[in-house]
PDB file of C-alpha atoms in Angstrom:
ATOM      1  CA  UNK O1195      77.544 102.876 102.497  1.00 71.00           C
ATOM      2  CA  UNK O1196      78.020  99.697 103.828  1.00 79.00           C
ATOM      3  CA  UNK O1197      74.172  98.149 103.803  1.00 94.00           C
ATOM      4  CA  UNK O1198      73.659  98.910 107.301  1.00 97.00           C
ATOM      5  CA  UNK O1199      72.540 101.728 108.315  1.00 97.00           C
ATOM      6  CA  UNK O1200      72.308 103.436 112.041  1.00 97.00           C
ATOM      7  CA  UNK O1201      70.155 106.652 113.131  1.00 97.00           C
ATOM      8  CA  UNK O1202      70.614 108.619 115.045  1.00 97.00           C
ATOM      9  CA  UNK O1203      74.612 108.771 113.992  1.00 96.00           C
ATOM     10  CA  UNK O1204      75.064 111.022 117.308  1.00 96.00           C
ATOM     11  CA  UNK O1205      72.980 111.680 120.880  1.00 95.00           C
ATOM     12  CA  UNK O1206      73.715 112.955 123.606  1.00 94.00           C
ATOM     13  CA  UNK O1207      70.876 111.980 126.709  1.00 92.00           C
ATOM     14  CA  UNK O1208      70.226 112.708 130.143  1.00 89.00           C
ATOM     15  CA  UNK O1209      70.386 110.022 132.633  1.00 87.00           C
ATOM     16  CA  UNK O1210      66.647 110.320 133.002  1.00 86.00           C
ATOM     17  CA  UNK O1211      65.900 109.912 129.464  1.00 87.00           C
ATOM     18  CA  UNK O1212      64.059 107.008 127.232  1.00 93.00           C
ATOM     19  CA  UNK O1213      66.293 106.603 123.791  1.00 94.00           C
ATOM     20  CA  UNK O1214      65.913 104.301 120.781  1.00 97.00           C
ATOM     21  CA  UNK O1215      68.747 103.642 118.142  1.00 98.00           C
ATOM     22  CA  UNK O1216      67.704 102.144 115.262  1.00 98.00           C
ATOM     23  CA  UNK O1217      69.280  99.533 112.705  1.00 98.00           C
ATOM     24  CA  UNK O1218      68.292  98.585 109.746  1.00 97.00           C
ATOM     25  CA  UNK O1219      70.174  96.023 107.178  1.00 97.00           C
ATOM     26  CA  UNK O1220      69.845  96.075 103.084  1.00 95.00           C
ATOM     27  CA  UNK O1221      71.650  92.926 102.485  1.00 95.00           C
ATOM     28  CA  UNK O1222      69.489  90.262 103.304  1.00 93.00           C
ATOM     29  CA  UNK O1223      71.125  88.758 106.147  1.00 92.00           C
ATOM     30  CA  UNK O1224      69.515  86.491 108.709  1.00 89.00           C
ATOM     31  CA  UNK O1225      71.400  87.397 111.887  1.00 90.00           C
ATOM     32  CA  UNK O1226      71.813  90.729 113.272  1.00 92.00           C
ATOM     33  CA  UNK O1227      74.076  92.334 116.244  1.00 93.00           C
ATOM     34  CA  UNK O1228      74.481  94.900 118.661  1.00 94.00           C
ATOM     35  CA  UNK O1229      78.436  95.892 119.890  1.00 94.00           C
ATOM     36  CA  UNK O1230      78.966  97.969 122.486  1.00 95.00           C
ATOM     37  CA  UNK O1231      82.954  99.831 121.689  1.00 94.00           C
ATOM     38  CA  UNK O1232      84.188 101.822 124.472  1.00 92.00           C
ATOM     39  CA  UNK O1233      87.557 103.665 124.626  1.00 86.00           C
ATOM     40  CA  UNK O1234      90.781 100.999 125.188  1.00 78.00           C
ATOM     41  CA  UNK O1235      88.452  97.974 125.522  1.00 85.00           C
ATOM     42  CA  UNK O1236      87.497  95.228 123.653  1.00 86.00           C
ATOM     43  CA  UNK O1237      84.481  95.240 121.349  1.00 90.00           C
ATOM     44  CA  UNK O1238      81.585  93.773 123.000  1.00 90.00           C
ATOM     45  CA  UNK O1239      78.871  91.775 121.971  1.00 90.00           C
ATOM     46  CA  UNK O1240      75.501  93.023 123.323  1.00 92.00           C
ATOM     47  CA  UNK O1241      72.940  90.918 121.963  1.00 91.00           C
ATOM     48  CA  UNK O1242      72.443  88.776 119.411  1.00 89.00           C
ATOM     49  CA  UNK O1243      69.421  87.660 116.723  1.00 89.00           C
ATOM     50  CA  UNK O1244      69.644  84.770 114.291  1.00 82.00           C
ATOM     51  CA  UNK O1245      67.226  83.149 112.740  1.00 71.00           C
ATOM     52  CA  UNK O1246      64.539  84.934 114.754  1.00 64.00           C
ATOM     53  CA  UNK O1247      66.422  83.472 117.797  1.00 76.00           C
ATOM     54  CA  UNK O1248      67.699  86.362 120.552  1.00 79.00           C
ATOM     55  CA  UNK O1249      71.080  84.792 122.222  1.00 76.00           C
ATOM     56  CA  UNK O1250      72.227  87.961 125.101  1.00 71.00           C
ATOM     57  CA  UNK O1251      75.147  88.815 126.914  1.00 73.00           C
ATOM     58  CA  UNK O1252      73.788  88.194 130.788  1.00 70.00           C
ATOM     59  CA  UNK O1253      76.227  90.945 131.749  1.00 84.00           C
ATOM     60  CA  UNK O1254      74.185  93.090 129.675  1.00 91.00           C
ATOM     61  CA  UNK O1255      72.090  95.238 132.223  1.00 92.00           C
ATOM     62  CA  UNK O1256      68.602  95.496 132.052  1.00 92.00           C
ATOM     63  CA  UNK O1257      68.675  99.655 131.084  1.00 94.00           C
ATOM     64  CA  UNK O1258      69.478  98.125 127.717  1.00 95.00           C
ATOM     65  CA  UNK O1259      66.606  96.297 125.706  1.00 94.00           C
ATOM     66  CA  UNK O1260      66.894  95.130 122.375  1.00 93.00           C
ATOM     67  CA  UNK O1261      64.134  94.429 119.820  1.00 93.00           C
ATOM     68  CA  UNK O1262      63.947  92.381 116.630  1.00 92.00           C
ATOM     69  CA  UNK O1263      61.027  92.799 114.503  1.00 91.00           C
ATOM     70  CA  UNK O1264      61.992  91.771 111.438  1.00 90.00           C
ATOM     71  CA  UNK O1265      65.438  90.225 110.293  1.00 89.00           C
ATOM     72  CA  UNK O1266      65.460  93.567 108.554  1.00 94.00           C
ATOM     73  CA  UNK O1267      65.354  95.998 111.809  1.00 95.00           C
ATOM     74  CA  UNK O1268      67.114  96.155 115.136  1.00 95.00           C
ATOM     75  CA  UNK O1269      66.649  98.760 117.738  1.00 96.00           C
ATOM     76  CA  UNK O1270      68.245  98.919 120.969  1.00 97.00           C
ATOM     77  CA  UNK O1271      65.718 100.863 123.482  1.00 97.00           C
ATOM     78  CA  UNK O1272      67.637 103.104 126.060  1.00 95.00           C
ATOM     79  CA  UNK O1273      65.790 103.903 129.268  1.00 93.00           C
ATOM     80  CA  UNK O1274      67.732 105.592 132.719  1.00 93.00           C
ATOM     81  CA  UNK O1275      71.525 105.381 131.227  1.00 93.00           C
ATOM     82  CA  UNK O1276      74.747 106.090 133.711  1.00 93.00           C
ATOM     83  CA  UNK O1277      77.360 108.177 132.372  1.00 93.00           C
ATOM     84  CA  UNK O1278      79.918 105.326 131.984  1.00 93.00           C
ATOM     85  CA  UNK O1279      77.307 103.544 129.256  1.00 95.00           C
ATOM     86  CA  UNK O1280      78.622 106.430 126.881  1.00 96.00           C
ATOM     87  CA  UNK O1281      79.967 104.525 123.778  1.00 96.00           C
ATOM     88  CA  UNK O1282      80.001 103.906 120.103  1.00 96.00           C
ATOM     89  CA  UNK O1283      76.941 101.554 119.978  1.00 97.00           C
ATOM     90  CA  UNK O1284      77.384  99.232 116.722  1.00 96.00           C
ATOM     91  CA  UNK O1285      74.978  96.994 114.745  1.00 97.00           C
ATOM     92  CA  UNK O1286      76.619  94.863 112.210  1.00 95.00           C
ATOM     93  CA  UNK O1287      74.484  91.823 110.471  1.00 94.00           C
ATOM     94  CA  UNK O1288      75.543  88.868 108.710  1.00 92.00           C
ATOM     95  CA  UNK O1289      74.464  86.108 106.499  1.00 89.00           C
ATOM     96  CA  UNK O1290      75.050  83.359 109.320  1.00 77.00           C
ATOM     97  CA  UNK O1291      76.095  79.548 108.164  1.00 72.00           C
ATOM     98  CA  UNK O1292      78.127  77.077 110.125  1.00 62.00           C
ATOM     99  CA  UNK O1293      81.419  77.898 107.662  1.00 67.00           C
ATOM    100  CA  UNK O1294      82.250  81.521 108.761  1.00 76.00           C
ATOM    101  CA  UNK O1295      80.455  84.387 110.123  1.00 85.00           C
ATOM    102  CA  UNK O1296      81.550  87.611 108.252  1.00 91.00           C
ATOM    103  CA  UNK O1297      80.129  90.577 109.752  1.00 93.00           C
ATOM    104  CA  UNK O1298      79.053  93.774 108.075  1.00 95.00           C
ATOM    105  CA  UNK O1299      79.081  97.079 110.311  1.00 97.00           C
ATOM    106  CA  UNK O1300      77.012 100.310 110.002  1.00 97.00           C
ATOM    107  CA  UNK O1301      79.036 103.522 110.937  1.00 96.00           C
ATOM    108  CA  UNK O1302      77.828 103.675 114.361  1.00 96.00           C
ATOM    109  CA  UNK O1303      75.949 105.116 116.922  1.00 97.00           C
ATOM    110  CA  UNK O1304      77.885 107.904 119.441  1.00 96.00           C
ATOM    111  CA  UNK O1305      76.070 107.868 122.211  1.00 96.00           C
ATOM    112  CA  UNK O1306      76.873 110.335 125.037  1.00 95.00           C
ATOM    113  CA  UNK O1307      74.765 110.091 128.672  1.00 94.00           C
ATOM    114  CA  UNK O1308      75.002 113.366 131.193  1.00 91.00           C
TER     115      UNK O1308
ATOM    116  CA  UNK K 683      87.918  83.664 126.650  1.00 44.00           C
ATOM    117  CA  UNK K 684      89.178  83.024 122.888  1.00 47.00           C
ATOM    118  CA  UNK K 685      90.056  86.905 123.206  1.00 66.00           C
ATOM    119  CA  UNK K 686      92.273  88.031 120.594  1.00 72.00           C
ATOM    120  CA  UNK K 687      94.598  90.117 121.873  1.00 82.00           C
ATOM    121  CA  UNK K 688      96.672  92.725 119.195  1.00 85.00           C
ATOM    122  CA  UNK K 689      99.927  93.474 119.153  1.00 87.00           C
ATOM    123  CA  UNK K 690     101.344  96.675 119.181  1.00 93.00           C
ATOM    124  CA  UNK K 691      98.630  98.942 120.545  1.00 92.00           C
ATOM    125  CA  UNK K 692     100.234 101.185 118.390  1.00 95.00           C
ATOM    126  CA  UNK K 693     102.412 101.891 115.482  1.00 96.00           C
ATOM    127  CA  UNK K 694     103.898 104.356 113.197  1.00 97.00           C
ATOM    128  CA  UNK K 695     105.548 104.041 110.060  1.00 97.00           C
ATOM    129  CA  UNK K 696     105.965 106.334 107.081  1.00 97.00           C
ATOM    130  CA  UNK K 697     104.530 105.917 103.718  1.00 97.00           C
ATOM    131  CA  UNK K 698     105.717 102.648 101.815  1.00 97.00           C
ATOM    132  CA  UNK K 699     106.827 100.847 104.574  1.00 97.00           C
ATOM    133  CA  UNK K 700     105.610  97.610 105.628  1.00 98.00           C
ATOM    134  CA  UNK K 701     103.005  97.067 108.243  1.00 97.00           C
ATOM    135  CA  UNK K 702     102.999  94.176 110.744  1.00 97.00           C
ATOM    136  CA  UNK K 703     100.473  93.679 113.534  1.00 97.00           C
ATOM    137  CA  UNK K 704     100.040  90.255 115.167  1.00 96.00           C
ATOM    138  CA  UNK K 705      97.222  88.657 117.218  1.00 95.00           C
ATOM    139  CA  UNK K 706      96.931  86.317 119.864  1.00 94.00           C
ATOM    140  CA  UNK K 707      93.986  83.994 121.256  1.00 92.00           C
ATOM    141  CA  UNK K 708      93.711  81.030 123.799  1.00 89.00           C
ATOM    142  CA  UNK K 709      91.209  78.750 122.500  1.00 84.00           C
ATOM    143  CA  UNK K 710      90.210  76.470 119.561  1.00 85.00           C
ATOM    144  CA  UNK K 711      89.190  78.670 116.607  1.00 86.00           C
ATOM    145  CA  UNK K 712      87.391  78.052 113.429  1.00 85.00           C
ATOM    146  CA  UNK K 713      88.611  80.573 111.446  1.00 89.00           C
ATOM    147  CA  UNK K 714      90.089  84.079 112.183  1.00 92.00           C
ATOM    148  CA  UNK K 715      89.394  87.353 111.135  1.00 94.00           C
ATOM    149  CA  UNK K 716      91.049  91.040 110.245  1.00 96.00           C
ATOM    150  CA  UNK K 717      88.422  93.894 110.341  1.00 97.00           C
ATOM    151  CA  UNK K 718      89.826  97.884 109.728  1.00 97.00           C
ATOM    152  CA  UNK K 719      88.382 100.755 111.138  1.00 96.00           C
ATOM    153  CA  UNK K 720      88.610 104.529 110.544  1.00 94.00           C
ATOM    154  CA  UNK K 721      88.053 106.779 113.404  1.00 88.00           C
ATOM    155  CA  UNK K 722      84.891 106.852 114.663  1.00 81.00           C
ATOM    156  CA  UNK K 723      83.340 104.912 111.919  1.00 88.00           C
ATOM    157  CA  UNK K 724      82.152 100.900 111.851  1.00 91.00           C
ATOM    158  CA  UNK K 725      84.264  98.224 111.349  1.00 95.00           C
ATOM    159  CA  UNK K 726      85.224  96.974 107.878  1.00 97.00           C
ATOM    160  CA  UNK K 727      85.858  92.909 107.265  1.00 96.00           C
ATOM    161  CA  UNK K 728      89.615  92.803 105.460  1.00 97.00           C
ATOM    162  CA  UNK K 729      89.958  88.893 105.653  1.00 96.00           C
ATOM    163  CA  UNK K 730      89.135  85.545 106.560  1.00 94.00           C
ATOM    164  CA  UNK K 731      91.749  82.627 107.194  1.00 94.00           C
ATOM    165  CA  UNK K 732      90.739  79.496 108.589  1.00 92.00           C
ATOM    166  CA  UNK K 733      91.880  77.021 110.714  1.00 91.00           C
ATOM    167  CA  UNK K 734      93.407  74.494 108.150  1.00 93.00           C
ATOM    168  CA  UNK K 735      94.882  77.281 105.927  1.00 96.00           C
ATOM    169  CA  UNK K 736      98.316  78.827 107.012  1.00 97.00           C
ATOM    170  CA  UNK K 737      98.261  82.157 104.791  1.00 98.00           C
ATOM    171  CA  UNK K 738      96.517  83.834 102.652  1.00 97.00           C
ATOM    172  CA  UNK K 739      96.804  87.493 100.212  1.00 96.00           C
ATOM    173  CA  UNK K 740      94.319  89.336  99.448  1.00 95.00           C
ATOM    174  CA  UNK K 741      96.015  92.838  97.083  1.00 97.00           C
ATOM    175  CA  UNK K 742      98.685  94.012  99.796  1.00 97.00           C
ATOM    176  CA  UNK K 743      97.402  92.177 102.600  1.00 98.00           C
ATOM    177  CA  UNK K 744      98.542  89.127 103.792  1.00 98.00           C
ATOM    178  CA  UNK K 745      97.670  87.350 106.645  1.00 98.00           C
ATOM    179  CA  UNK K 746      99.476  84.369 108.572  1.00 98.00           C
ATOM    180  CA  UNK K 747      98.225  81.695 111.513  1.00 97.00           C
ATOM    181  CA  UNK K 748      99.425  79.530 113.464  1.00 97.00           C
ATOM    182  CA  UNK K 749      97.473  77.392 115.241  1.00 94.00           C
ATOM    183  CA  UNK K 750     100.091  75.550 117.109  1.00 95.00           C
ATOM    184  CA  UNK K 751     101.358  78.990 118.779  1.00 95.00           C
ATOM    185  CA  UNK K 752      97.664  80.535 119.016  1.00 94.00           C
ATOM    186  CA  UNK K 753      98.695  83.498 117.189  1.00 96.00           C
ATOM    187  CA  UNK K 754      98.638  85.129 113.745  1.00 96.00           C
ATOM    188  CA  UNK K 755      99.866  88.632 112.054  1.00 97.00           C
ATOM    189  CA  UNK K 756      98.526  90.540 109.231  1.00 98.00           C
ATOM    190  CA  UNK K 757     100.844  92.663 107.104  1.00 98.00           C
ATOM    191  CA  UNK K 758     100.391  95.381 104.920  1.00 98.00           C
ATOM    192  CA  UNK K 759     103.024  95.821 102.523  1.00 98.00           C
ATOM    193  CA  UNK K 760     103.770  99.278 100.774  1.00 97.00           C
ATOM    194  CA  UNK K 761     101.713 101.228 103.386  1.00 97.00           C
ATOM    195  CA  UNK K 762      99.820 104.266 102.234  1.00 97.00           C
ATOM    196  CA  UNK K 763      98.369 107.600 104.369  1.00 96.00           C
ATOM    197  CA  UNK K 764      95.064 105.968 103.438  1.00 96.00           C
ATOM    198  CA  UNK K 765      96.013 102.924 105.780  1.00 97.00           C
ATOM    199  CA  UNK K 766      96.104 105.037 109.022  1.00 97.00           C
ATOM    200  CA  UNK K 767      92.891 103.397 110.869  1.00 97.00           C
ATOM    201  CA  UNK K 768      92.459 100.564 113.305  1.00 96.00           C
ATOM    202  CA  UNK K 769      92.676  96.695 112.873  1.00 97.00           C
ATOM    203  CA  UNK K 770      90.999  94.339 114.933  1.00 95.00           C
ATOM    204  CA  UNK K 771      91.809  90.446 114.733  1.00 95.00           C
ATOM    205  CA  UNK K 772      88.389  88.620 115.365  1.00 93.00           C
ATOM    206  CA  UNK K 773      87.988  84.494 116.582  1.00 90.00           C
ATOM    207  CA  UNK K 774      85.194  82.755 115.907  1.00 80.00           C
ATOM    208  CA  UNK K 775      84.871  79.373 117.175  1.00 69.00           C
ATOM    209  CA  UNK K 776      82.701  76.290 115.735  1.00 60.00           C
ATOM    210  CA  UNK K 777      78.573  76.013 115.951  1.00 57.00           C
ATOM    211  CA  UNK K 778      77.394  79.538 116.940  1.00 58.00           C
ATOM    212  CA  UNK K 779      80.219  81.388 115.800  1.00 61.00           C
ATOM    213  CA  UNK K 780      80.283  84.313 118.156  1.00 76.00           C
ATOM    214  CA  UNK K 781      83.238  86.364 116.652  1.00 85.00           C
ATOM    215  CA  UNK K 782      85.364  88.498 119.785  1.00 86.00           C
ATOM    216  CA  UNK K 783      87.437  91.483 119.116  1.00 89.00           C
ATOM    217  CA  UNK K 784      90.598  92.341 120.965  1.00 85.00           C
ATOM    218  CA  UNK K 785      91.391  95.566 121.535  1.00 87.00           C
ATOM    219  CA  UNK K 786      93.076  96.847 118.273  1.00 92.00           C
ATOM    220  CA  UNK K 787      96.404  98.112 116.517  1.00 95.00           C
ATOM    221  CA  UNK K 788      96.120 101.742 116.045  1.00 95.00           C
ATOM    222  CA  UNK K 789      98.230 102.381 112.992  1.00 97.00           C
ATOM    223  CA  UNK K 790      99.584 105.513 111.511  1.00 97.00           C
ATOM    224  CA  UNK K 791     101.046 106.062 108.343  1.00 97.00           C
ATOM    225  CA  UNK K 792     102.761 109.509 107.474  1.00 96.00           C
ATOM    226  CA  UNK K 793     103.218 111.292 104.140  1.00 92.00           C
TER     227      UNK K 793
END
């Protein structure tokens, strides 16, 4: 157990469907992330909230909405998916500071769209 | 893009060998960064070097960079099965530090 945790750990949705994954961090950190990890790519960022501040990938489409209520909780809301947004969705948090920014990762999110 | 890009994609060695896997980038970093994953699981932080230091160990890791060359390798010495996993090299660069991934050295280590 890493301090972040993600539910639901699988889910499988139809294109049609309205999703929510949910992350929620036990360390105390002020920044949290969403990573998108799809097979023989690179890991990419999805959005981004520090300091109560959201910073976004702009080639992030709109089918994907993130929300921030707390600097404990992240969800990323899922609404009328294609097939190729089938990924390992991962949140990872971190105690940001203008030194280094060490991430810490929950086990993911396998997302599968019909 | 400070992409860092891993090399090999993959590689296989046998128990107690050493393990070398090196990473390239393009831009001005702040500090660099070797995360492990297991299949199918989230991504664990191994190591931090930054931009003034040249190596550093951490147990049987040990991580090099260059900054003249853009590049730097992280070697595990006396490999176990337990190693078999992922590693990711990740950039960050000054003020906002947005860390990027490259794509990853799948390693395998047999009995």
């Amino acid at each position: 157990e890493t301090g972040v945790t993600q539910t639901p750990r699988h889910l499988v949705m139809g294109m049609t469907n309205k999703k929510s994954l949910k992350c929620e961090q036990h360390l105390g950190h002020n920044a949290m992330y969403w990573y998108k990890q799809s097979a023989k790519k690179p890991l990419e960022l999805m959005f981004v909230y520090s300091l109560e501040e959201r910073v976004e990938n702009n080639s992030v489409p709109s089918r994907f909405s993130p929300e921030c209520p707390n600097s404990s909780h992240l969800f990323l809301h899922l609404h009328t998916l294609q097939p190729e947004d089938s990924a390992l969705y991962l949140c990872a948090s971190s105690q940001f500071s203008s030194g280094a920014n060490v991430l810490t990762f929950g086990a993911g999110s396998r997302l599968t769209v019909l | 893009s400070q992409q860092g890009e891993e090399d090999p994609q993959a590689l296989s060695i046998q128990e107690g060998e050493n393990a070398t896997m090196n990473c390239s980038y393009k831009t001005s970093i702040n500090n660099l960064q070797w995360y492990r994953q297991n299949s199918g699981r989230g991504l664990v932080h191994l190591i931090l070097i930054r931009s003034n230091e040249r190596e550093k160990h951490s147990g049987r890791l040990r991580v090099t960079l260059d900054t003249s060359k853009k590049s730097s390798s992280l070697l595990i010495t006396a490999s176990r099965a337990a190693d078999t996993a992922s590693y990711f090299c990740a950039t960050g660069d000054t003020g906002f530090q947005k860390l990027v991934f490259g794509t990853g050295t799948r390693l395998l280590v047999s009995p």
